[in-house]
Short mmCIF file of C-alpha atoms and ligand atoms in Angstrom, two decimals:
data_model
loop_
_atom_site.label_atom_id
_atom_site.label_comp_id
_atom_site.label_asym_id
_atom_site.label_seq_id
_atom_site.Cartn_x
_atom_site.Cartn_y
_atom_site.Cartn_z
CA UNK A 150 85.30 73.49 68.42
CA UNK A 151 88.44 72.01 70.18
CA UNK A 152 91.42 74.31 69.49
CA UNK A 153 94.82 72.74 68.63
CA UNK A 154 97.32 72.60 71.53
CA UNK A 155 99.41 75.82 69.71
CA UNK A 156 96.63 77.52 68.71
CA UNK A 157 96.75 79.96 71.39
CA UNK A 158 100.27 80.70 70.99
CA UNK A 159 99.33 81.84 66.81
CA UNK A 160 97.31 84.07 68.89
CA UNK A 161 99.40 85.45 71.14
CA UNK A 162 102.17 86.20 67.96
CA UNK A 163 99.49 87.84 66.06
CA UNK A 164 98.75 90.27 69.03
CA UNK A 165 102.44 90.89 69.32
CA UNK A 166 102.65 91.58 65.69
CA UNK A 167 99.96 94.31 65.97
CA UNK A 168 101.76 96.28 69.08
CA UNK A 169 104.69 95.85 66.25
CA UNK A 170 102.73 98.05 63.77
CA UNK A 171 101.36 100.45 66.52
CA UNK A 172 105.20 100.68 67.95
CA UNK A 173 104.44 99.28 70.75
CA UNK A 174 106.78 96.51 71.44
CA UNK A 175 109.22 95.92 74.17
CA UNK A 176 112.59 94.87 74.76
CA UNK A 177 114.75 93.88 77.41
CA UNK A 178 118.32 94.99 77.22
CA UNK A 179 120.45 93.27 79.73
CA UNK A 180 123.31 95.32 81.18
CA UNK A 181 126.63 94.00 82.13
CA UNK A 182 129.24 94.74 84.34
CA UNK A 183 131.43 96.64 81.71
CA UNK A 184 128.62 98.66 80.73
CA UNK A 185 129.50 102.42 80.39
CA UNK A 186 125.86 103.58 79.36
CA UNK A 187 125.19 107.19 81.10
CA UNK A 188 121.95 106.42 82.91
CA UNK A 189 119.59 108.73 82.34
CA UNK A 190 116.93 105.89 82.82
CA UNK A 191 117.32 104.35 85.87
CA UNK A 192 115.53 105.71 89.57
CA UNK A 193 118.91 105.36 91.66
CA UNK A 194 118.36 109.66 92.19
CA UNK A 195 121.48 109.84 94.58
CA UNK A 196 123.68 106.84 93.11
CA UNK A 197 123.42 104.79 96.57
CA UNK A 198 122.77 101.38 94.45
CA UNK A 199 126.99 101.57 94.37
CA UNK A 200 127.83 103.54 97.04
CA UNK A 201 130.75 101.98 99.08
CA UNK A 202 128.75 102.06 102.43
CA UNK A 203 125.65 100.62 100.82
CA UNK A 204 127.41 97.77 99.21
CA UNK A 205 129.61 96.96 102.13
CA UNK A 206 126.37 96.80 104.83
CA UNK A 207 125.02 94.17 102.33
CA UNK A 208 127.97 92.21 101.90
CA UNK A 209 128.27 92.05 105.70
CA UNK A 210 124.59 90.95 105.98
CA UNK A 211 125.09 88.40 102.97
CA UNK A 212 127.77 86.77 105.13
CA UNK A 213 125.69 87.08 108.26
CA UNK A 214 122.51 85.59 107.08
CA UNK A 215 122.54 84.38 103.61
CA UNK A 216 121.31 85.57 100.04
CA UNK A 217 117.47 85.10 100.96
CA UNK A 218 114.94 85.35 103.63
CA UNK A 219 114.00 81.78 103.55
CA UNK A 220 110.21 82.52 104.84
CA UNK A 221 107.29 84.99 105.03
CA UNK A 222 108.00 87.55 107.43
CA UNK A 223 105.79 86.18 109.70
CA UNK A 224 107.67 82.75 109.72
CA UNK A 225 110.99 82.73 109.68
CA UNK A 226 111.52 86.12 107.07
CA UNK A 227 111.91 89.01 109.72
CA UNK A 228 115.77 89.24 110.77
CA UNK A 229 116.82 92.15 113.25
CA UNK A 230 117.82 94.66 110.17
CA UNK A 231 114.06 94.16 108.94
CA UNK A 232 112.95 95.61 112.34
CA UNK A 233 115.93 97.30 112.38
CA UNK A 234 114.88 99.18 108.99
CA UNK A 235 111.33 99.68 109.75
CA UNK A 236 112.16 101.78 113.13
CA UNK A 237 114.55 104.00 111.29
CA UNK A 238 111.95 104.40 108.30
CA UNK A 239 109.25 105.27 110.99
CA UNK A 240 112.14 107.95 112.67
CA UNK A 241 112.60 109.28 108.67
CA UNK A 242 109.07 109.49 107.83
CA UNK A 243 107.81 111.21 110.93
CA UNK A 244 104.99 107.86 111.28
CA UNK A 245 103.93 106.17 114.00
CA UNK A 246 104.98 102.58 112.55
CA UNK A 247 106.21 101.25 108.69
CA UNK A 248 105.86 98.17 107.82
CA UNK A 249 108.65 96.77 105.03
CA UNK A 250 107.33 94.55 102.32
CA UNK A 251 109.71 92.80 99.03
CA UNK A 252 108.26 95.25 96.92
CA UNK A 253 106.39 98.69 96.62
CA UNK A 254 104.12 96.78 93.85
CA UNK A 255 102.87 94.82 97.04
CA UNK A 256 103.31 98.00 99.42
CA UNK A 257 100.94 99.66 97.43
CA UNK A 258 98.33 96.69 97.04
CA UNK A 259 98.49 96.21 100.67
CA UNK A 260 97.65 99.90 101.54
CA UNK A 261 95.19 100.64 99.45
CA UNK A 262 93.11 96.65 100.93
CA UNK A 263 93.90 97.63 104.26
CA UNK A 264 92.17 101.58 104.03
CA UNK A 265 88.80 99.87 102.12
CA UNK A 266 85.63 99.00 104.67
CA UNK A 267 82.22 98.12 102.90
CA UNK A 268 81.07 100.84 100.83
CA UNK A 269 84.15 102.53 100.89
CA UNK A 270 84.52 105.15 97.56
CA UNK A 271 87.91 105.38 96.54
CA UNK A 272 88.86 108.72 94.59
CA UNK A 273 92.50 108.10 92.43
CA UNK A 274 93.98 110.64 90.57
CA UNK A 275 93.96 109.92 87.01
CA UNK A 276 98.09 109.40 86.51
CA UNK A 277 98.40 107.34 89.13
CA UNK A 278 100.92 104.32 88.95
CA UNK A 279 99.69 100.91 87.62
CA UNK A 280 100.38 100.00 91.43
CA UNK A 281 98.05 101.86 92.96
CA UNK A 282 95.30 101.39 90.65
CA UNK A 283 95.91 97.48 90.28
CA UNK A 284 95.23 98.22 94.63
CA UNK A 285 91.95 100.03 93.67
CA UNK A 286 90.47 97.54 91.29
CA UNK A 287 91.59 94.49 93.70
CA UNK A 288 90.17 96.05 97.04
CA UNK A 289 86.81 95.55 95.48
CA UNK A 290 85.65 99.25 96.20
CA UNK A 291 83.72 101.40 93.48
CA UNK A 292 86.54 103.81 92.18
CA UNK A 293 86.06 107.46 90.98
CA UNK A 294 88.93 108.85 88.65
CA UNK A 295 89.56 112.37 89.61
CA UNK A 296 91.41 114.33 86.37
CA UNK A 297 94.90 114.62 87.35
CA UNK A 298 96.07 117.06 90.03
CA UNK A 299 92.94 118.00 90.84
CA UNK A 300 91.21 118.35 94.45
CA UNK A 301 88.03 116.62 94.28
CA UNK A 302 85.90 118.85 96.82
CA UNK A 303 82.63 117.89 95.03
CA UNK A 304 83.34 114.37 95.00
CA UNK A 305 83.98 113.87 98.69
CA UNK A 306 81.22 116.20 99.59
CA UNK A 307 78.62 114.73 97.48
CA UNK A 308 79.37 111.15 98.93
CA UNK A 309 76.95 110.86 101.60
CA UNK A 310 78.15 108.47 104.77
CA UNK A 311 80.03 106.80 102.80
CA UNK A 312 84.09 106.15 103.80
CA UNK A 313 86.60 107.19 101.52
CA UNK A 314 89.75 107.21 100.72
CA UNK A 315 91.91 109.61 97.84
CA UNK A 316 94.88 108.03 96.73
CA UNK A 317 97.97 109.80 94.79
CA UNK A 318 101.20 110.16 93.95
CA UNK A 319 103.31 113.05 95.45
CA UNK A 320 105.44 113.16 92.69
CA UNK A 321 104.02 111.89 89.42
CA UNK A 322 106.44 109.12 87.63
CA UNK A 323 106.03 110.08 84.58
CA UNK A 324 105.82 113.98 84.13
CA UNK A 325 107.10 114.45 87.62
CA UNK A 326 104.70 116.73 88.68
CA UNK A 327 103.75 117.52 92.21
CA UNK A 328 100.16 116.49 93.46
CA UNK A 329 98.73 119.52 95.28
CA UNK A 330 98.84 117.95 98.92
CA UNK A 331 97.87 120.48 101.13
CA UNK A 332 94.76 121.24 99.52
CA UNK A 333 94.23 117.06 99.12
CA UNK A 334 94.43 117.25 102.99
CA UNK A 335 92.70 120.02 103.62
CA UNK A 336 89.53 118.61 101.31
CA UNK A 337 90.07 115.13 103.20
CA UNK A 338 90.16 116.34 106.35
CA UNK A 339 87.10 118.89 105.31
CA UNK A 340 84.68 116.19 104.37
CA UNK A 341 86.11 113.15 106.89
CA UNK A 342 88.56 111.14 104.12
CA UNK A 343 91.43 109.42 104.38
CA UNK A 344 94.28 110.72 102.04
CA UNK A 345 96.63 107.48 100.74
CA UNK A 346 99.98 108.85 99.55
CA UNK A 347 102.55 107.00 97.49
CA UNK A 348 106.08 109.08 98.02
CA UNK A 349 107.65 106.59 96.00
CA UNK A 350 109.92 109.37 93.85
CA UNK A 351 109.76 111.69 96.49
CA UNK A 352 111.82 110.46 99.24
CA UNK A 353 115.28 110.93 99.14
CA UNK A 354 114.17 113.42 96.87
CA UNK A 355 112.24 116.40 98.42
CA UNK A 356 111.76 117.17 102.24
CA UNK A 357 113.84 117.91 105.47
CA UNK A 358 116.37 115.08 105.81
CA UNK A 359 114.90 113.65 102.41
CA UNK A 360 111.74 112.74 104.23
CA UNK A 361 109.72 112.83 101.21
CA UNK A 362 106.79 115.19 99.62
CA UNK A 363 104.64 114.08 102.88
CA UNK A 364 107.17 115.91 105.00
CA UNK A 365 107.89 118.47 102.58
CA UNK A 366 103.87 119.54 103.19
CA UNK A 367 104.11 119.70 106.85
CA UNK A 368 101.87 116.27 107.08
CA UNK A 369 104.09 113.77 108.29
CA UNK A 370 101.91 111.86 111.10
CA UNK A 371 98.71 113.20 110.59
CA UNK A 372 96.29 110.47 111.46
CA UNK A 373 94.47 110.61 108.39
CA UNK A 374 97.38 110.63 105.69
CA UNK A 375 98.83 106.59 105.43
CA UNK A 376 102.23 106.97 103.31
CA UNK A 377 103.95 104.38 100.63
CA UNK A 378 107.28 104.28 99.57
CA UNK A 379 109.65 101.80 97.66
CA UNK A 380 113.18 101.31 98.75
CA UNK A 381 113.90 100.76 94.70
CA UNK A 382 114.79 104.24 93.93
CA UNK A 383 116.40 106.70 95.80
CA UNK A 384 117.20 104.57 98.21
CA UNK A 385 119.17 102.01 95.02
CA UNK A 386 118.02 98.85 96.58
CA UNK A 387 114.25 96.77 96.38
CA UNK A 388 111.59 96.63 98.29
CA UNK A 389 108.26 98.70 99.47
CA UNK A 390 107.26 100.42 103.08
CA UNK A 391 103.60 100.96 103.87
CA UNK A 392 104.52 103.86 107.06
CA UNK A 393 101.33 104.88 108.85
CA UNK A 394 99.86 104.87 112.62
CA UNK A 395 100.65 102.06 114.72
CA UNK A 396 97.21 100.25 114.60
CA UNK A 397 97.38 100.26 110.54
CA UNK A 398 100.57 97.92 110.82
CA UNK A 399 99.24 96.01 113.42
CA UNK A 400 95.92 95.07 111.53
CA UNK A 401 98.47 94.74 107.60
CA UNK A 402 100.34 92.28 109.74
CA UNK A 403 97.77 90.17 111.09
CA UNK A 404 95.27 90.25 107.93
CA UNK A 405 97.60 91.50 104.72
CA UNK A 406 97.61 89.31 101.96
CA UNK A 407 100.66 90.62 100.46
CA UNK A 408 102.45 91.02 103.04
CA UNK A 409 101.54 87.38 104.70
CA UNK A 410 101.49 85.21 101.70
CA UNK A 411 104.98 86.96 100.01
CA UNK A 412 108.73 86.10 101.02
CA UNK A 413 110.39 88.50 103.00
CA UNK A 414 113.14 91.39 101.46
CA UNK A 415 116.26 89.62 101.52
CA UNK A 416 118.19 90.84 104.61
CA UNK A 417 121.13 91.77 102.57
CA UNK A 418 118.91 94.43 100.58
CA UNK A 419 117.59 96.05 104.01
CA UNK A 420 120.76 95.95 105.39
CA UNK A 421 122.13 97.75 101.89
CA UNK A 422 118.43 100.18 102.43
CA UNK A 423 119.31 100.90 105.88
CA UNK A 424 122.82 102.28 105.21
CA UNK A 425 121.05 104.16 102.76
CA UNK A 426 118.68 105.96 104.72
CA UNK A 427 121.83 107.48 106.65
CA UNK A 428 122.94 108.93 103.47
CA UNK A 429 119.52 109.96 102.76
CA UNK A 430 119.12 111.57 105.92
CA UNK A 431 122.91 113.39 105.78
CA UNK A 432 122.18 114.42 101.77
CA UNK A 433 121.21 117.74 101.55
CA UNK A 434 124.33 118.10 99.35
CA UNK A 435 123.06 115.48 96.74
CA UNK A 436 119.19 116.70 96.92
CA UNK A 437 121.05 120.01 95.58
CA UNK A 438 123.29 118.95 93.21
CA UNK A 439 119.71 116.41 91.38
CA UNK A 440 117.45 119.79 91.72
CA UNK A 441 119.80 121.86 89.72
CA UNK A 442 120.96 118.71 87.03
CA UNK A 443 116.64 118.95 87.27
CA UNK A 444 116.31 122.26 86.08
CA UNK A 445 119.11 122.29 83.69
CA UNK A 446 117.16 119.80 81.91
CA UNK A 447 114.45 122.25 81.13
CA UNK A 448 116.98 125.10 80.62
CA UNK A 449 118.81 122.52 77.50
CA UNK A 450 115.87 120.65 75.68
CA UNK A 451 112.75 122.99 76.75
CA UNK A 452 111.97 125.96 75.02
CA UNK A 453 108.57 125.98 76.82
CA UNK A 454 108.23 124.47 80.16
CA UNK A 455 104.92 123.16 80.64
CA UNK A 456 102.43 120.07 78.89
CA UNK A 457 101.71 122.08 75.91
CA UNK A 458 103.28 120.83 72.73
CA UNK A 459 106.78 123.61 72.35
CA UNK A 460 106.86 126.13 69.38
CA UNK A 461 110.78 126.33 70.56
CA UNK A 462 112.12 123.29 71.86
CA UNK A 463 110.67 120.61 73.22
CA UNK A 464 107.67 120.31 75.44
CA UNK A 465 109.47 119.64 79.11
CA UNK A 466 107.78 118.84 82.19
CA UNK A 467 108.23 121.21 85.17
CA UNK A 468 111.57 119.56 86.93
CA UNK A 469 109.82 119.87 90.54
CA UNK A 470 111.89 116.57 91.50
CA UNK A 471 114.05 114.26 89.83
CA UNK A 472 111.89 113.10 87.08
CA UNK A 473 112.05 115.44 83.74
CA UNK A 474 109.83 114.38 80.58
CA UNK A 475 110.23 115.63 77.30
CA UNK A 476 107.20 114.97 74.70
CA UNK A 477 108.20 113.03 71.46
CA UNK A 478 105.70 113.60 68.44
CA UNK A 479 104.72 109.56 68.83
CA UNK A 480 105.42 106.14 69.56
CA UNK A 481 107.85 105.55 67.12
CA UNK A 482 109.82 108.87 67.31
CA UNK A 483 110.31 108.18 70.82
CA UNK A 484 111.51 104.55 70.51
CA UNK A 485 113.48 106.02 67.82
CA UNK A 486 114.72 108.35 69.70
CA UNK A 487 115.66 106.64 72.91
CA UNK A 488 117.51 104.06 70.36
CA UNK A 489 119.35 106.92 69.02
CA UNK A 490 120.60 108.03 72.51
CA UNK A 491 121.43 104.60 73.17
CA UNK A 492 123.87 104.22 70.10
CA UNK A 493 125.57 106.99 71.24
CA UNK A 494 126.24 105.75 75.03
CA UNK A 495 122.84 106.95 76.49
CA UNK A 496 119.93 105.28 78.30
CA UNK A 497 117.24 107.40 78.87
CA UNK A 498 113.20 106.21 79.58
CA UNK A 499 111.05 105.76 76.57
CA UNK A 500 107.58 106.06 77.76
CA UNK A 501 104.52 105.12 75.48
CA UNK A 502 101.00 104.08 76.28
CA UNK A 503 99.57 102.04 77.75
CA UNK A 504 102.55 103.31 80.00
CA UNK A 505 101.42 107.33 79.75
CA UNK A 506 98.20 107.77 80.87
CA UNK A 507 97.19 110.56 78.59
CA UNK A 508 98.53 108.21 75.51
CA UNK A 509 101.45 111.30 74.56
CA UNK A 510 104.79 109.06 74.10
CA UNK A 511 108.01 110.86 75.65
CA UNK A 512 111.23 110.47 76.97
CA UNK A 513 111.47 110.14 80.79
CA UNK A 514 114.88 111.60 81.98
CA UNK A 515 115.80 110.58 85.54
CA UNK A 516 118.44 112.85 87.23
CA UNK A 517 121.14 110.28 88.91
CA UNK A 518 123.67 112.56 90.99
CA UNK A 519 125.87 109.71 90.64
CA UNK A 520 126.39 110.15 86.98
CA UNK A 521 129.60 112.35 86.17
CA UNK A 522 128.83 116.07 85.52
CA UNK A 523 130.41 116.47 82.54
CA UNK A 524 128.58 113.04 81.51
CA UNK A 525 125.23 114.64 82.88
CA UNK A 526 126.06 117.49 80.42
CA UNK A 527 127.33 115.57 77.62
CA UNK A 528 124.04 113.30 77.82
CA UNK A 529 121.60 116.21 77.62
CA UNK A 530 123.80 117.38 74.13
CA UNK A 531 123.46 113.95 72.81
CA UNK A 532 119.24 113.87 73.67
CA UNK A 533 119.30 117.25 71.99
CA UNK A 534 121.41 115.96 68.56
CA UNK A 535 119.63 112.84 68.43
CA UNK A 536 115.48 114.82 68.51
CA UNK A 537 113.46 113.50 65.51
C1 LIG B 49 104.96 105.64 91.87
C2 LIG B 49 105.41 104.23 92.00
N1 LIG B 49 104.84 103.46 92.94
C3 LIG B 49 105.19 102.18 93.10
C4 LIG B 49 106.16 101.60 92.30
C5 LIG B 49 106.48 100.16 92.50
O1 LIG B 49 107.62 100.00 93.26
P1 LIG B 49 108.52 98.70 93.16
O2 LIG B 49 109.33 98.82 91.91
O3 LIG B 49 109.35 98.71 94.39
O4 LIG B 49 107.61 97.52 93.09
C6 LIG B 49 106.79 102.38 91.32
C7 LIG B 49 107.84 101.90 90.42
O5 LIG B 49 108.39 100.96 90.30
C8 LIG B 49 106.39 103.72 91.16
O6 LIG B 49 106.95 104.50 90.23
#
């Protein structure tokens, strides 16, 4: 049967109508320059997305070269301050090379192609970003979920000759949580692996100079440990950084789909990235001020810290990094309650599946040093009052 031309569209609504029922629908709330919301949401961890020095490098570089890149880098998208950027990301991140891409989506789709040889078995923790397994399922390779935080030992052993490859998080974006890198290495380098990391919340965040949680386990360089990060969080601009030995770059830039076929960062965001990283590198004074707005996050909403559901309080991730979550008895309750913050002049993360991978609904809390103390406090009070 021939459909009618809007037949698809009925369909369409009447999938949208059922994510109604199940809570599950989205909105987008455009903010504007007035707005006054204490962000409790965002991922700018040390407030450089308005920092005077960040702003003023990309105005310069707006006037210099323009809004856009006007090409792939490999045409006419790489300026100076994209090499530039990807030296003093190599310097920060203790790797032989980085390679800069417009976004860590595409970072992370990049790595994960560029690690896969036939018959490569790729092992992914179980809460990793939609990023990272979009990589997994696109590289083609067979892909073994490993329950989260775990070390798979048996996996990797059992494999045969086989390559592979365990990817992760260092800090998980939704609980937080640390991934248990040393003993990831140690198992990789054990039974011949590769270990793919995406620092994406950790740098700026955790390590010497804000290096990230690679440099924070002492395995910054190793030849067997490839690194992503995105330039969208701590760092307040856009953008995504595959860092690894020199002859991974080399081969991303000759064969990389995403990085080939995909418009270079606009020069005015690496400029604005690049005067970040020197406040990244000098912020040992902001990494202390977000890890104790961190724990008082646990210390006001949690009366048990942990992923069991709270007899006192609220169930409250462990506030290893910047990212705090706090469990909310269901999808409604937690839109609910983020919408209650909100009235009130507070933006915090409402997280429901298919964002949470273990299908709990919560509010994510991101610690932004940039936010006001007394607004930091005040916001936490508010979250409290406003609990279903
Ligand atoms: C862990 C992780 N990896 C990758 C990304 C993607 O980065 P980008 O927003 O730069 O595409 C995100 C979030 O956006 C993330 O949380």
């Amino acid at each position: 049967m021939v459909e009618a031309p809007g037949d698809w569209l009925e369909r369409l609504a009447h999938k949208a109508d059922l994510r109604a029922r199940a809570g599950l629908r989205r909105e987008l709330r455009p903010r504007g320059t007035g707005d006054q919301v204490i962000d409790l949401a965002g991922n700018d961890y040390l407030g450089l997305s308005r920092h005077p020095m960040v702003v003023a490098a990309a105005a310069h570089a707006l006037a210099d070269y323009g809004l856009g890149a006007t090409g792939s880098r490999l045409v006419r998208g790489s300026t100076a301050l994209h090499a530039e950027l990807e030296a003093a990301l190599a310097a920060l991140l203790g790797t032989g090379a980085t390679l800069v891409y417009s976004s860590g989506y595409l970072a992370n789709l990049g790595a994960v192609r560029a690690l896969v040889q036939p018959r490569t078995l790729l092992v992914s923790d179980a809460y990793n970003h939609a990023s990272l397994i979009d990589g997994c399922k696109l590289s083609g390779a067979e892909v073994v979920v490993m329950p989260h935080g775990s070390v798979p030992e048996a996996i990797l052993r059992d494999r045969g000759d086989r390559p592979a490859v365990v990817v992760t998080e260092s800090v998980f974006s939704v609980d937080g949580d640390l991934a248990p890198l040393p003993a990831l290495h140690a198992a990789c380098r054990r039974y011949g692996a590769l270990l793919l990391v995406d620092d994406a919340h950790a740098v700026g965040v955790l390590g010497p100079d804000g290096a990230g949680g690679v440099a924070a386990a002492g395995l910054a360089g190793e030849p067997d440990v490839v690194v992503t990060i995105t330039l969208s969080k701590a760092f307040g601009a856009a953008g995504g950084v595959v860092a690894g030995p020199a002859e991974l770059v080399a081969h991303l830039v000759d064969t990389g789909r995403t990085f080939i076929y995909d418009t270079g960062l606009p020069p005015p965001v690496a400029a604005g990235a690049l005067a970040a990283l020197e406040l990244i590198r000098a912020g040992d004074d902001l990494r202390g001020e977000l890890h104790e707005r961190a724990a008082l996050v646990g210390k006001r909403l949690g009366g048990v810290v942990g992923s069991e559901p709270a007899h006192v309080g609220y169930a409250v991730s462990q506030p290893d990094a910047g990212v705090v979550s706090v469990t909310a008895p269901g999808p409604e309750a937690a839109v609910a309650w983020a919408a209650a913050c909100r009235a009130r002049g507070v933006a915090v993360g409402c997280f429901r599946p298919p964002s949470t991978p273990d299908g709990r609904s919560r509010l994510r809390l991101t610690v932004n040093v940039g936010v006001p103390r007394p607004d930091f406090a005040h916001a936490l009070d508010v979250i409290a009052e406003c609990a279903p």
